[in-house]
């Protein structure tokens, strides 16, 4: 099952085809590694992913590492997820960005007075700063099997400090590392409107001075209990004046816009496609690009922006690549 899950979208990889050719032999080797405790983390392939923020990515081989990571998640996820508060959103089934969008919109709609101000903050160099000892103690609170803890320890100690961005397990480690903070913010500090996506946190409240006090307490908690520090660019500001810049959107009372950088990138990509520079790409890449923005903009008040830049030429190109690729045109459904 782990092999089937790990190979999704990667069936063209050489390593995936290798395991597919003789799954009994390769998966049997993984079983032997785990039973005899001879598994060693493979060497990482390290590269920089360019973007709004450049990120150092650590990539592991498909066999055996990525299959083993999926094995662990299949068994441990049902134990870990109920431990997390509902407002932890990143990399979890049934949650994600759009659940966060709904939560923020709902809060602004039902309680305008209680959401007048926003505290926005994130952790400095979050993944590279996770303390191995603290992380292992947190995991041991829910996982008692010494063999599983040995395996998790092997993976955690594969780097000198922190957990590498790119590991399938790192996103779970990050959520679990901050789950004590989440419960403390909700239950001890009594913050009703608190949402966390990875290490990005938003707290809404009616009192600006109270949010400043909460920020100071959170900063102390992070330092004393988790050996982490907040970035210095935290902000407390009125929501109506600036909006909540979070999850790729800007939330205002009564309406929602795309983040400026996302809207700029959308316009740039539509210009590239319109100029005919799409021929060098696979047809599915064109459809995926257009429809990914369609999905983003459906959750915001972006109808005019969409119609200004997805004109008849773009629609014609999309229809053409869909026909060439042999799949139906997703824009046949009306954008609302």
mmCIF file of N, CA and C in Angstrom, residues 3-51:
data_model
loop_
_atom_site.group_PDB
_atom_site.id
_atom_site.type_symbol
_atom_site.label_atom_id
_atom_site.label_comp_id
_atom_site.label_asym_id
_atom_site.label_seq_id
_atom_site.Cartn_x
_atom_site.Cartn_y
_atom_site.Cartn_z
ATOM 1 N N UNK A 3 3.860 1.556 -1.214
ATOM 2 C CA UNK A 3 4.426 1.666 -2.560
ATOM 3 C C UNK A 3 3.386 2.256 -3.516
ATOM 4 N N UNK A 4 2.160 1.792 -3.444
ATOM 5 C CA UNK A 4 1.111 2.303 -4.334
ATOM 6 C C UNK A 4 0.860 3.792 -4.080
ATOM 7 N N UNK A 5 0.870 4.202 -2.826
ATOM 8 C CA UNK A 5 0.649 5.621 -2.503
ATOM 9 C C UNK A 5 1.846 6.477 -2.896
ATOM 10 N N UNK A 6 3.051 5.979 -2.649
ATOM 11 C CA UNK A 6 4.257 6.764 -2.923
ATOM 12 C C UNK A 6 4.499 6.945 -4.419
ATOM 13 N N UNK A 7 4.017 6.008 -5.240
ATOM 14 C CA UNK A 7 4.299 6.046 -6.676
ATOM 15 C C UNK A 7 3.314 6.905 -7.461
ATOM 16 N N UNK A 8 2.270 7.407 -6.812
ATOM 17 C CA UNK A 8 1.258 8.189 -7.533
ATOM 18 C C UNK A 8 1.893 9.414 -8.185
ATOM 19 N N UNK A 9 1.679 9.545 -9.490
ATOM 20 C CA UNK A 9 2.257 10.657 -10.238
ATOM 21 C C UNK A 9 3.729 10.491 -10.546
ATOM 22 N N UNK A 10 4.310 9.348 -10.174
ATOM 23 C CA UNK A 10 5.752 9.139 -10.360
ATOM 24 C C UNK A 10 6.034 7.829 -11.092
ATOM 25 N N UNK A 11 5.055 7.294 -11.796
ATOM 26 C CA UNK A 11 5.231 5.987 -12.429
ATOM 27 C C UNK A 11 6.317 5.996 -13.508
ATOM 28 N N UNK A 12 6.700 7.215 -13.967
ATOM 29 C CA UNK A 12 7.752 7.316 -14.980
ATOM 30 C C UNK A 12 9.148 7.331 -14.368
ATOM 31 N N UNK A 13 9.264 7.439 -13.036
ATOM 32 C CA UNK A 13 10.574 7.446 -12.397
ATOM 33 C C UNK A 13 11.255 6.084 -12.606
ATOM 34 N N UNK A 14 12.578 6.145 -12.799
ATOM 35 C CA UNK A 14 13.342 4.900 -12.979
ATOM 36 C C UNK A 14 13.195 3.991 -11.757
ATOM 37 N N UNK A 15 13.302 4.560 -10.555
ATOM 38 C CA UNK A 15 13.230 3.746 -9.338
ATOM 39 C C UNK A 15 11.853 3.124 -9.162
ATOM 40 N N UNK A 16 10.817 3.858 -9.532
ATOM 41 C CA UNK A 16 9.460 3.315 -9.416
ATOM 42 C C UNK A 16 9.281 2.141 -10.365
ATOM 43 N N UNK A 17 9.752 2.295 -11.589
ATOM 44 C CA UNK A 17 9.667 1.193 -12.554
ATOM 45 C C UNK A 17 10.481 -0.010 -12.074
ATOM 46 N N UNK A 18 11.596 0.254 -11.406
ATOM 47 C CA UNK A 18 12.439 -0.817 -10.867
ATOM 48 C C UNK A 18 11.660 -1.625 -9.825
ATOM 49 N N UNK A 19 10.984 -0.941 -8.891
ATOM 50 C CA UNK A 19 10.210 -1.642 -7.863
ATOM 51 C C UNK A 19 8.995 -2.330 -8.487
ATOM 52 N N UNK A 20 8.364 -1.661 -9.439
ATOM 53 C CA UNK A 20 7.207 -2.257 -10.113
ATOM 54 C C UNK A 20 7.566 -3.576 -10.798
ATOM 55 N N UNK A 21 8.808 -3.682 -11.274
ATOM 56 C CA UNK A 21 9.230 -4.880 -12.007
ATOM 57 C C UNK A 21 9.299 -6.110 -11.102
ATOM 58 N N UNK A 22 9.589 -5.900 -9.817
ATOM 59 C CA UNK A 22 9.673 -7.031 -8.883
ATOM 60 C C UNK A 22 9.329 -6.547 -7.477
ATOM 61 N N UNK A 23 8.063 -6.186 -7.237
ATOM 62 C CA UNK A 23 7.699 -5.611 -5.926
ATOM 63 C C UNK A 23 7.948 -6.570 -4.768
ATOM 64 N N UNK A 24 7.744 -7.869 -4.984
ATOM 65 C CA UNK A 24 7.959 -8.813 -3.887
ATOM 66 C C UNK A 24 9.374 -8.777 -3.362
ATOM 67 N N UNK A 25 10.342 -8.696 -4.266
ATOM 68 C CA UNK A 25 11.742 -8.687 -3.857
ATOM 69 C C UNK A 25 12.094 -7.381 -3.150
ATOM 70 N N UNK A 26 11.728 -6.248 -3.759
ATOM 71 C CA UNK A 26 12.118 -4.952 -3.185
ATOM 72 C C UNK A 26 11.385 -4.663 -1.874
ATOM 73 N N UNK A 27 10.106 -4.949 -1.822
ATOM 74 C CA UNK A 27 9.369 -4.696 -0.580
ATOM 75 C C UNK A 27 9.780 -5.693 0.498
ATOM 76 N N UNK A 28 10.185 -6.900 0.081
ATOM 77 C CA UNK A 28 10.732 -7.858 1.044
ATOM 78 C C UNK A 28 12.040 -7.365 1.649
ATOM 79 N N UNK A 29 12.841 -6.689 0.836
ATOM 80 C CA UNK A 29 14.089 -6.117 1.363
ATOM 81 C C UNK A 29 13.794 -5.037 2.405
ATOM 82 N N UNK A 30 12.752 -4.236 2.163
ATOM 83 C CA UNK A 30 12.373 -3.218 3.155
ATOM 84 C C UNK A 30 11.931 -3.890 4.446
ATOM 85 N N UNK A 31 11.136 -4.932 4.326
ATOM 86 C CA UNK A 31 10.684 -5.650 5.524
ATOM 87 C C UNK A 31 11.874 -6.162 6.332
ATOM 88 N N UNK A 32 12.869 -6.712 5.639
ATOM 89 C CA UNK A 32 14.063 -7.227 6.318
ATOM 90 C C UNK A 32 14.828 -6.102 7.004
ATOM 91 N N UNK A 33 14.972 -4.953 6.307
ATOM 92 C CA UNK A 33 15.655 -3.794 6.908
ATOM 93 C C UNK A 33 14.997 -3.381 8.219
ATOM 94 N N UNK A 34 13.681 -3.375 8.234
ATOM 95 C CA UNK A 34 12.961 -2.892 9.420
ATOM 96 C C UNK A 34 12.975 -3.942 10.528
ATOM 97 N N UNK A 35 12.753 -5.197 10.180
ATOM 98 C CA UNK A 35 12.719 -6.246 11.215
ATOM 99 C C UNK A 35 14.073 -6.411 11.889
ATOM 100 N N UNK A 36 15.151 -6.303 11.092
ATOM 101 C CA UNK A 36 16.505 -6.503 11.643
ATOM 102 C C UNK A 36 17.178 -5.199 12.060
ATOM 103 N N UNK A 37 16.461 -4.093 11.923
ATOM 104 C CA UNK A 37 16.970 -2.763 12.312
ATOM 105 C C UNK A 37 18.301 -2.439 11.631
ATOM 106 N N UNK A 38 18.345 -2.689 10.344
ATOM 107 C CA UNK A 38 19.557 -2.355 9.581
ATOM 108 C C UNK A 38 19.295 -1.210 8.607
ATOM 109 N N UNK A 39 18.110 -0.607 8.708
ATOM 110 C CA UNK A 39 17.792 0.518 7.822
ATOM 111 C C UNK A 39 18.678 1.719 8.155
ATOM 112 N N UNK A 40 19.245 2.315 7.123
ATOM 113 C CA UNK A 40 19.992 3.566 7.257
ATOM 114 C C UNK A 40 19.432 4.572 6.264
ATOM 115 N N UNK A 41 19.280 5.791 6.734
ATOM 116 C CA UNK A 41 18.762 6.832 5.849
ATOM 117 C C UNK A 41 19.717 7.043 4.671
ATOM 118 N N UNK A 42 19.168 7.117 3.461
ATOM 119 C CA UNK A 42 19.995 7.334 2.274
ATOM 120 C C UNK A 42 20.530 8.762 2.243
ATOM 121 N N UNK A 43 21.512 9.000 1.395
ATOM 122 C CA UNK A 43 22.065 10.340 1.249
ATOM 123 C C UNK A 43 21.047 11.236 0.532
ATOM 124 N N UNK A 44 20.996 12.477 0.977
ATOM 125 C CA UNK A 44 20.064 13.440 0.381
ATOM 126 C C UNK A 44 20.671 14.057 -0.877
ATOM 127 N N UNK A 45 19.804 14.303 -1.843
ATOM 128 C CA UNK A 45 20.164 15.157 -2.971
ATOM 129 C C UNK A 45 19.643 16.551 -2.631
ATOM 130 N N UNK A 46 20.533 17.513 -2.507
ATOM 131 C CA UNK A 46 20.175 18.851 -2.032
ATOM 132 C C UNK A 46 20.189 19.834 -3.197
ATOM 133 N N UNK A 47 19.103 20.634 -3.303
ATOM 134 C CA UNK A 47 19.040 21.674 -4.324
ATOM 135 C C UNK A 47 18.187 22.823 -3.806
ATOM 136 N N UNK A 48 18.284 23.971 -4.470
ATOM 137 C CA UNK A 48 17.539 25.169 -4.069
ATOM 138 C C UNK A 48 16.356 25.349 -5.003
ATOM 139 N N UNK A 49 15.180 25.454 -4.429
ATOM 140 C CA UNK A 49 13.964 25.702 -5.205
ATOM 141 C C UNK A 49 13.686 27.196 -5.192
ATOM 142 N N UNK A 50 13.728 27.819 -6.374
ATOM 143 C CA UNK A 50 13.516 29.248 -6.481
ATOM 144 C C UNK A 50 12.023 29.567 -6.377
ATOM 145 N N UNK A 51 11.710 30.716 -5.810
ATOM 146 C CA UNK A 51 10.329 31.143 -5.679
ATOM 147 C C UNK A 51 10.275 32.448 -4.924
#
